[in-house]
Amino acid sequence: NAGVTQTPKFRILKIGQSMTLQCTQDMNHNYMYWYRQDPGMGLKLIYYSVGAGITDKGEVPNGYNVSRSTTEDFPLRLELAAPSQTSVYFCASARSQTNTEAFFGQGTRLTVV
Amino acid sequence: AQSVSQHNHHVILSEAASLELGCNYSYGGTVNLFWYVQYPGQHLQLLLKYFSGDPLVKGIKGFEAEFIKSKFSFNLRKPSVQWSDTAEYFCAVNAGNTGKLIFGQGTTLQVKP
């Protein structure tokens, strides 16, 4: 059972470039999340989704976009990369609204130069 | 908006010392509460969770937490820490069963052998 899988694990982007961080889960979870983790700041919620076709902003959505066309996949898009987006990104999933025990992917370390 | 506050940012203990990490949240209704641990270079793993019932919950590796509704708190405790407990600890809250899962800033625990 793979759980939550994120790709890539590492990426270096130049300022202004675009990329998509991939996230897929095989647990048939309804809820999916994207967080960024910066030293001393904890995890900040970027976007989350309560099911296919439904997404909502989290605490720090600016500069990012998401889509949820299937239950399994929840990609995060960076359109114009900026140095402030250098961070470690974690995708997570949870079963339902009343059971939000989150299962995390291994993370993507992104550097924007 | 819901928020989570962890009071201790960096804690240093000797082995066998007792541990208590504070967590407070700002939401007056129903909450799901979690503590996660992140070992160096790894993703987050669940330590324990509270959904309802007994406010004293026990988790893995000898950790426990107490939900005190009147104080909006969910403090993490361990009677005797080990060197292997060196990690970062995160408190998280799903307020109002919205599915929106918010994390605190994290507490870095360093246990000296």
mmCIF file of N, CA, C and O in Angstrom, chain A residues 4-6 23 89-93 103-107, chain B residues 42-44:
data_model
loop_
_atom_site.group_PDB
_atom_site.id
_atom_site.type_symbol
_atom_site.label_atom_id
_atom_site.label_comp_id
_atom_site.label_asym_id
_atom_site.label_seq_id
_atom_site.Cartn_x
_atom_site.Cartn_y
_atom_site.Cartn_z
ATOM 1 N N VAL A 4 0.499 8.007 0.335
ATOM 2 C CA VAL A 4 0.554 9.286 -0.366
ATOM 3 C C VAL A 4 1.912 9.393 -1.048
ATOM 4 O O VAL A 4 2.939 9.277 -0.384
ATOM 5 N N THR A 5 1.899 9.605 -2.350
ATOM 6 C CA THR A 5 3.135 9.659 -3.127
ATOM 7 C C THR A 5 3.290 11.037 -3.750
ATOM 8 O O THR A 5 2.375 11.524 -4.427
ATOM 9 N N GLN A 6 4.433 11.646 -3.517
ATOM 10 C CA GLN A 6 4.734 12.955 -4.094
ATOM 11 C C GLN A 6 5.907 12.843 -5.056
ATOM 12 O O GLN A 6 6.877 12.135 -4.784
ATOM 13 N N CYS A 23 0.853 14.857 -6.591
ATOM 14 C CA CYS A 23 0.482 14.136 -5.377
ATOM 15 C C CYS A 23 -0.628 13.165 -5.717
ATOM 16 O O CYS A 23 -1.640 13.555 -6.325
ATOM 17 N N TYR A 89 7.538 21.122 0.506
ATOM 18 C CA TYR A 89 6.097 21.004 0.299
ATOM 19 C C TYR A 89 5.651 19.584 0.648
ATOM 20 O O TYR A 89 6.253 18.606 0.210
ATOM 21 N N PHE A 90 4.588 19.518 1.427
ATOM 22 C CA PHE A 90 4.024 18.228 1.810
ATOM 23 C C PHE A 90 2.580 18.132 1.347
ATOM 24 O O PHE A 90 1.788 19.056 1.546
ATOM 25 N N CYS A 91 2.280 17.007 0.768
ATOM 26 C CA CYS A 91 0.910 16.668 0.434
ATOM 27 C C CYS A 91 0.405 15.692 1.494
ATOM 28 O O CYS A 91 1.181 14.886 2.026
ATOM 29 N N ALA A 92 -0.872 15.769 1.813
ATOM 30 C CA ALA A 92 -1.451 14.861 2.800
ATOM 31 C C ALA A 92 -2.876 14.523 2.400
ATOM 32 O O ALA A 92 -3.514 15.261 1.632
ATOM 33 N N SER A 93 -3.373 13.417 2.915
ATOM 34 C CA SER A 93 -4.772 13.055 2.682
ATOM 35 C C SER A 93 -5.402 12.590 3.981
ATOM 36 O O SER A 93 -4.708 12.149 4.904
ATOM 37 N N PHE A 103 -2.444 11.638 6.531
ATOM 38 C CA PHE A 103 -1.316 10.800 6.133
ATOM 39 C C PHE A 103 -0.491 11.611 5.146
ATOM 40 O O PHE A 103 -1.041 12.137 4.171
ATOM 41 N N PHE A 104 0.804 11.677 5.407
ATOM 42 C CA PHE A 104 1.658 12.575 4.647
ATOM 43 C C PHE A 104 2.516 11.859 3.625
ATOM 44 O O PHE A 104 2.943 10.715 3.835
ATOM 45 N N GLY A 105 2.808 12.590 2.541
ATOM 46 C CA GLY A 105 3.817 12.148 1.606
ATOM 47 C C GLY A 105 5.200 12.484 2.122
ATOM 48 O O GLY A 105 5.356 13.084 3.192
ATOM 49 N N GLN A 106 6.210 12.095 1.358
ATOM 50 C CA GLN A 106 7.601 12.258 1.794
ATOM 51 C C GLN A 106 8.125 13.679 1.609
ATOM 52 O O GLN A 106 9.184 14.009 2.107
ATOM 53 N N GLY A 107 7.397 14.506 0.878
ATOM 54 C CA GLY A 107 7.804 15.895 0.724
ATOM 55 C C GLY A 107 8.559 16.156 -0.566
ATOM 56 O O GLY A 107 9.182 15.256 -1.138
ATOM 57 N N GLN B 42 12.562 13.275 7.744
ATOM 58 C CA GLN B 42 11.407 12.428 7.443
ATOM 59 C C GLN B 42 10.129 13.249 7.371
ATOM 60 O O GLN B 42 10.108 14.426 7.668
ATOM 61 N N HIS B 43 9.044 12.601 6.952
ATOM 62 C CA HIS B 43 7.758 13.274 6.913
ATOM 63 C C HIS B 43 7.047 13.129 8.255
ATOM 64 O O HIS B 43 7.538 12.451 9.150
ATOM 65 N N LEU B 44 5.933 13.775 8.388
ATOM 66 C CA LEU B 44 5.206 13.759 9.648
ATOM 67 C C LEU B 44 4.514 12.422 9.880
ATOM 68 O O LEU B 44 3.959 11.823 8.954
#
